[in-house]
PDB file of C-alpha atoms in Angstrom:
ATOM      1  CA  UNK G   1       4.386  99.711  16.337  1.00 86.00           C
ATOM      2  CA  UNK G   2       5.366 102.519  19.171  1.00 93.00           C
ATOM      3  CA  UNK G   3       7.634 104.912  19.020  1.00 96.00           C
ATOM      4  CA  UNK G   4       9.511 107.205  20.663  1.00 97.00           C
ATOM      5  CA  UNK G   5      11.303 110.497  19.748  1.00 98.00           C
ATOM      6  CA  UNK G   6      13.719 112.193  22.281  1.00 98.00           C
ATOM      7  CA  UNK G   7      15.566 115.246  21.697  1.00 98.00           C
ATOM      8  CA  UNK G   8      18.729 116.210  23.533  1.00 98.00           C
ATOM      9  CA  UNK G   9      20.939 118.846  23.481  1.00 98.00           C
ATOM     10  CA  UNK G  10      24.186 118.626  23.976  1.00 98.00           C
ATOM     11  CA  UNK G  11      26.553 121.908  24.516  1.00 96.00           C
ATOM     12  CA  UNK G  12      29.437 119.799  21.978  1.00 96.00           C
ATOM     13  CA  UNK G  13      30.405 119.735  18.592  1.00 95.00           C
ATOM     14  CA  UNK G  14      28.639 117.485  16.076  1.00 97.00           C
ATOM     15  CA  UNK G  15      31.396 114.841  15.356  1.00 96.00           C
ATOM     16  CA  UNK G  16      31.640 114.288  19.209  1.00 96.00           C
ATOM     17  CA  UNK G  17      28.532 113.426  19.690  1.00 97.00           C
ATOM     18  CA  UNK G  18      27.937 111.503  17.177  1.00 98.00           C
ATOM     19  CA  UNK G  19      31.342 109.274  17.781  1.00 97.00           C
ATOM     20  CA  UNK G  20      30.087 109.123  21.627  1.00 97.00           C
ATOM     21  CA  UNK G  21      26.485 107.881  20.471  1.00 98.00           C
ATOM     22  CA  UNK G  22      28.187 104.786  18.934  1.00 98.00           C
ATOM     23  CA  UNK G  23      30.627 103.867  21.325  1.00 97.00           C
ATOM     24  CA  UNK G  24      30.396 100.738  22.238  1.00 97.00           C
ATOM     25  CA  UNK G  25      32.640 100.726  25.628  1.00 96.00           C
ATOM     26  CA  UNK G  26      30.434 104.008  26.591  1.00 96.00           C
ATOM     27  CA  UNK G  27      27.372 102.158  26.154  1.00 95.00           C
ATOM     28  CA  UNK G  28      28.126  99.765  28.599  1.00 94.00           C
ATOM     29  CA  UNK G  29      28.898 102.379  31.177  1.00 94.00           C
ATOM     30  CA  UNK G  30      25.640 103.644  30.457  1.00 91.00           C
ATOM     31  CA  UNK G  31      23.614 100.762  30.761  1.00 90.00           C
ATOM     32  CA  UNK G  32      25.342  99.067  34.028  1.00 86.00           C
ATOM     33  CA  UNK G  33      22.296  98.730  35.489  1.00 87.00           C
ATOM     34  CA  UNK G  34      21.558  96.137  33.347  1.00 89.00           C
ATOM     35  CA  UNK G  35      24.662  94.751  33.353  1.00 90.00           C
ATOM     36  CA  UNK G  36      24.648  95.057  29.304  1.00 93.00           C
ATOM     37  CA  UNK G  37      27.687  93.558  27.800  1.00 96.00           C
ATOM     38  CA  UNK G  38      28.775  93.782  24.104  1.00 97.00           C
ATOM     39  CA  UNK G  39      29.564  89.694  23.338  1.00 97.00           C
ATOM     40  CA  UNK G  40      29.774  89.342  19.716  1.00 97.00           C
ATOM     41  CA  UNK G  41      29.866  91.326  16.743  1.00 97.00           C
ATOM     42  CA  UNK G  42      31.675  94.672  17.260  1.00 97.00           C
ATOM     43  CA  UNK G  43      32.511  94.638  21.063  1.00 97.00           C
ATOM     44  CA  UNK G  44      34.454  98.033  21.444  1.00 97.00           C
ATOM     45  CA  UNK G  45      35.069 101.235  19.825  1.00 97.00           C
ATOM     46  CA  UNK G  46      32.860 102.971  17.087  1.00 98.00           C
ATOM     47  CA  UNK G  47      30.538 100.649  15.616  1.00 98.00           C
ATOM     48  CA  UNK G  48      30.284 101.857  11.678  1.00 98.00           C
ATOM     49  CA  UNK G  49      28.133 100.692   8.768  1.00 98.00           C
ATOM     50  CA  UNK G  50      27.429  97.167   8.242  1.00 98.00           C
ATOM     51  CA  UNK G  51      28.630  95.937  11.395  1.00 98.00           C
ATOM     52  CA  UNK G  52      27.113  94.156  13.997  1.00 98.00           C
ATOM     53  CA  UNK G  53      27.042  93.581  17.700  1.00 98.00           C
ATOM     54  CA  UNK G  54      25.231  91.103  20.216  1.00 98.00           C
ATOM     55  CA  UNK G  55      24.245  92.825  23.403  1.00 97.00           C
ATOM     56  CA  UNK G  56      23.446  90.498  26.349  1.00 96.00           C
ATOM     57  CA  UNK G  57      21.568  92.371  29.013  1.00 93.00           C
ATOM     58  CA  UNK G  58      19.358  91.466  32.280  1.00 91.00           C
ATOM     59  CA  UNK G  59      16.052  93.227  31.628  1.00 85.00           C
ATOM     60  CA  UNK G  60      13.289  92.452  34.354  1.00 79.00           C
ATOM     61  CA  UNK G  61      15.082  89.908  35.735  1.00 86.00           C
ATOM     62  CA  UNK G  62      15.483  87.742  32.655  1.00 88.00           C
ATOM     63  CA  UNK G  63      19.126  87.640  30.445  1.00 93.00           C
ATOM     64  CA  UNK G  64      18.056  88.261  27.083  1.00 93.00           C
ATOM     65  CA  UNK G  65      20.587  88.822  24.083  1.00 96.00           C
ATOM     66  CA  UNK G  66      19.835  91.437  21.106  1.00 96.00           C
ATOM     67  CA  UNK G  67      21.381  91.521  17.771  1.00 98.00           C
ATOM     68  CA  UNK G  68      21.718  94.521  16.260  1.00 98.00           C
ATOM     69  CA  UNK G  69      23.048  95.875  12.622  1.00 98.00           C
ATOM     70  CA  UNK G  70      24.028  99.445  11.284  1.00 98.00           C
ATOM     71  CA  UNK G  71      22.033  99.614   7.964  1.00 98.00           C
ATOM     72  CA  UNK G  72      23.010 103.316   7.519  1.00 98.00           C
ATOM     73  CA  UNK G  73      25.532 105.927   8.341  1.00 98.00           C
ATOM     74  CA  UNK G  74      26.439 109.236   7.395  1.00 98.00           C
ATOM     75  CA  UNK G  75      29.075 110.563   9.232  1.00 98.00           C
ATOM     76  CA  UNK G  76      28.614 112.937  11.216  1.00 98.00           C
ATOM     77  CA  UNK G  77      24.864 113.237  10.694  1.00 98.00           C
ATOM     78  CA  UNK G  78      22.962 109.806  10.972  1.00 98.00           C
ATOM     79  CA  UNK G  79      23.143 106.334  11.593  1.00 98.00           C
ATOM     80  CA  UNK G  80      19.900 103.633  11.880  1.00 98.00           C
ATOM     81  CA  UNK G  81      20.261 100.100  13.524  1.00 98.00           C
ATOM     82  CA  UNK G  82      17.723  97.520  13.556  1.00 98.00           C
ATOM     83  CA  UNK G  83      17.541  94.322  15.319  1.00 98.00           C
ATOM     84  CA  UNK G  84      18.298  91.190  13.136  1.00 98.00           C
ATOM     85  CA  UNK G  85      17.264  88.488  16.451  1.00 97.00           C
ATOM     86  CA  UNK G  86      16.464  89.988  19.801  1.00 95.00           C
ATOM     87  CA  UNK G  87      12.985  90.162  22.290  1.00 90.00           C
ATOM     88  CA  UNK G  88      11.402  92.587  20.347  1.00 92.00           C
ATOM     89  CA  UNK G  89       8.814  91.437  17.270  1.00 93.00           C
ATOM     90  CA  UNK G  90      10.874  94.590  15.527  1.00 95.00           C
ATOM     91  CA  UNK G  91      13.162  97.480  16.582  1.00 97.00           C
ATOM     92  CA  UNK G  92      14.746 100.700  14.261  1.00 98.00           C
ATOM     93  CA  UNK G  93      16.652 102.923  15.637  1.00 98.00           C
ATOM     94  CA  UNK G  94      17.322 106.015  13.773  1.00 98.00           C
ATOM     95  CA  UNK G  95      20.131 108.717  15.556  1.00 98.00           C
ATOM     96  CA  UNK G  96      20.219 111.838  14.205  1.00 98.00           C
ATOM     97  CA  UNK G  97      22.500 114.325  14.600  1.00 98.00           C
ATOM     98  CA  UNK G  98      22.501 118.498  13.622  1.00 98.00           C
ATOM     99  CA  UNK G  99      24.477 121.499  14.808  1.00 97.00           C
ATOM    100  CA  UNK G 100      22.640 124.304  16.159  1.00 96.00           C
ATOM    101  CA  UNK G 101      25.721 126.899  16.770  1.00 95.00           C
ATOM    102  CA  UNK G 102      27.523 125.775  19.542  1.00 93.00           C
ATOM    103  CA  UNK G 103      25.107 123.103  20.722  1.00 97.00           C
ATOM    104  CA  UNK G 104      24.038 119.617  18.837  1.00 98.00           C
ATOM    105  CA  UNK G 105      20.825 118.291  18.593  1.00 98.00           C
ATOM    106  CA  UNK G 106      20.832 114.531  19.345  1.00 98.00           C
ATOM    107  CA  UNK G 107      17.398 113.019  17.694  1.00 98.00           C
ATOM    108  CA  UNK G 108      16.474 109.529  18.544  1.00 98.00           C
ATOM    109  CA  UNK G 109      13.645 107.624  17.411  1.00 98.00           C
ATOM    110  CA  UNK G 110      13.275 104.523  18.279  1.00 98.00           C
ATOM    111  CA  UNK G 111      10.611 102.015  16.847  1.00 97.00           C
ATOM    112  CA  UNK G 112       9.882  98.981  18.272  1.00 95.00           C
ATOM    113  CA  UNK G 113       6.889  96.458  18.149  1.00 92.00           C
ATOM    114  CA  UNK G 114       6.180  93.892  21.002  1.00 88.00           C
ATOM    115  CA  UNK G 115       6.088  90.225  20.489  1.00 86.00           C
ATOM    116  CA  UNK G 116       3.107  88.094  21.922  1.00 80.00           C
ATOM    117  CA  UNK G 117       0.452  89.591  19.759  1.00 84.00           C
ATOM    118  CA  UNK G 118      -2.555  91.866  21.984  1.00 87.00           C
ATOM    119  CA  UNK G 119      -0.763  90.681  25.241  1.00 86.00           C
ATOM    120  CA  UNK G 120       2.428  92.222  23.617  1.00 82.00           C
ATOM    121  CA  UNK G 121       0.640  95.666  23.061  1.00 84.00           C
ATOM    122  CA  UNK G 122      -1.081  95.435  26.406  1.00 86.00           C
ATOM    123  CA  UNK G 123       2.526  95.070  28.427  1.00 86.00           C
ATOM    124  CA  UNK G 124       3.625  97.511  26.046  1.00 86.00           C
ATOM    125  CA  UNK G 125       1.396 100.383  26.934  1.00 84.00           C
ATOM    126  CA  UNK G 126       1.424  99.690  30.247  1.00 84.00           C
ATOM    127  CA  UNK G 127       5.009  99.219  31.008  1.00 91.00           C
ATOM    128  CA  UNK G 128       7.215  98.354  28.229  1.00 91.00           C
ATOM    129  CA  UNK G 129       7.284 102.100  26.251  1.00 94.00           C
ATOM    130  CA  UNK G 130       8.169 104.223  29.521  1.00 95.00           C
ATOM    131  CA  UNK G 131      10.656 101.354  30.417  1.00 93.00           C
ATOM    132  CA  UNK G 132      13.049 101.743  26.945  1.00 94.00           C
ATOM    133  CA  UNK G 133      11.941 105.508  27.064  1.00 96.00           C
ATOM    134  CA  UNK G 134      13.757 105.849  30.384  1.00 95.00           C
ATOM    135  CA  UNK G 135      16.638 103.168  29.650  1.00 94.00           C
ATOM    136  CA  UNK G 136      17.258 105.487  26.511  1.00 96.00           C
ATOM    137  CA  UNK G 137      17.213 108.932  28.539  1.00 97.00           C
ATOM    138  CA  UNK G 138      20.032 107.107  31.057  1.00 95.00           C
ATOM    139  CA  UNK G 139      22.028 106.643  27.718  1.00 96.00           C
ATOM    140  CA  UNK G 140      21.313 109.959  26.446  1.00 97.00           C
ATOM    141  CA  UNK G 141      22.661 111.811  30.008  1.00 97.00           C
ATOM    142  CA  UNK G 142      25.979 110.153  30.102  1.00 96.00           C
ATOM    143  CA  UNK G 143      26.485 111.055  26.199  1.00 97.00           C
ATOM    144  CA  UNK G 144      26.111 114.510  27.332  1.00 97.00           C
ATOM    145  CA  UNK G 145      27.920 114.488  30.391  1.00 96.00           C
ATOM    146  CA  UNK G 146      30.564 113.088  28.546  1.00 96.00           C
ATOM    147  CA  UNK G 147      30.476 115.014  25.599  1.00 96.00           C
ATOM    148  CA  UNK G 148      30.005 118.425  27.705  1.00 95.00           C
ATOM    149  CA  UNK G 149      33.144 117.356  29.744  1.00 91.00           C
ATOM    150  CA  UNK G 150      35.187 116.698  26.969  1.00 75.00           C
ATOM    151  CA  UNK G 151      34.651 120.237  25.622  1.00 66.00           C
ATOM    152  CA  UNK G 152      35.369 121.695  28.754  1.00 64.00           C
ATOM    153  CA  UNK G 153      38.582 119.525  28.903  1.00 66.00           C
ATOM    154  CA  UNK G 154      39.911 121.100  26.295  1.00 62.00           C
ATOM    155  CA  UNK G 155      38.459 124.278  26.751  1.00 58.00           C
ATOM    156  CA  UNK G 156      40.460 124.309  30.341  1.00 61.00           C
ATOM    157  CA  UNK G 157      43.819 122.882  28.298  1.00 64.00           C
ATOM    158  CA  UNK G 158      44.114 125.808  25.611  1.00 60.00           C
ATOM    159  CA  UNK G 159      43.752 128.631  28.322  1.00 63.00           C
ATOM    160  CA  UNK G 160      46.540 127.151  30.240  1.00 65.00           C
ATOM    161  CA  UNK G 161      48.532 127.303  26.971  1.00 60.00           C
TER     162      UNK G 161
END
């Protein structure tokens, strides 16, 4: 099993965030170079508990689809999804979520195990790891763009009032 923990800050409030990191339709913007679309399941808005959604994504050159399920949520603090069918042998992914004055902290880990037994954790250590690492940073940056715009927004909005 790898894993692997990021930690972002995000200059927002908590429930922003958090809506933002399950946001379907800003998920897709943020993995475009993929070309990942949301085509069953939940396909737009805020994915909550006990739904699912069926991403179908081009990843190294090959379409592959990924079910995924929200075992648990509380608002505005956590959520975890795990796959249910997909590439992987296993996947978790646990967001969590905690206000730090003005900032949040945006936790993910994210567990996975490769399929294909020792040639699984050989492509896996030398590729696969730093490949969702960086494919979950790219998600991670527009979240805070976005979320760090937003606030700014309607920072701009009540000093013209």
């Amino acid at each position: 099993m790898s894993t692997i923990h990021l930690k972002t800050i995000i200059k927002a409030d908590i429930q922003t965030v958090f809506d933002l990191s399950r946001d379907i339709d800003l998920h897709q913007k943020s993995t475009s170079k993929t070309n990942e679309k949301a085509i069953a399941g939940r396909t737009s808005g805020l994915i909550e508990k006990g739904e699912t959604v069926t991403w179908q994504a081009n990843h190294l050159g090959i379409t592959q689809t990924l079910t995924t399920k929200i075992i648990s949520m509380e608002k505005p603090f956590q959520f975890t999804d795990v796959m249910l069918k997909g590439a992987f042998k296993s996947m978790k992914h646990q967001h969590i979520f905690k206000q730090e004055g003005k900032n949040t902290i945006m936790i993910d880990i994210f567990e996975f195990q490769s399929p294909f037994g020792i040639i699984g954790k050989i492509f896996n250590k030398l590729f696969l790891k730093n490949y969702m690492k960086n494919f979950l940073l790219e998600r991670n940056q527009l979240i805070k763009l976005t979320a760090e715009n937003y606030l700014n927004r309607e920072r701009s909005e009540r000093q013209k009032s």
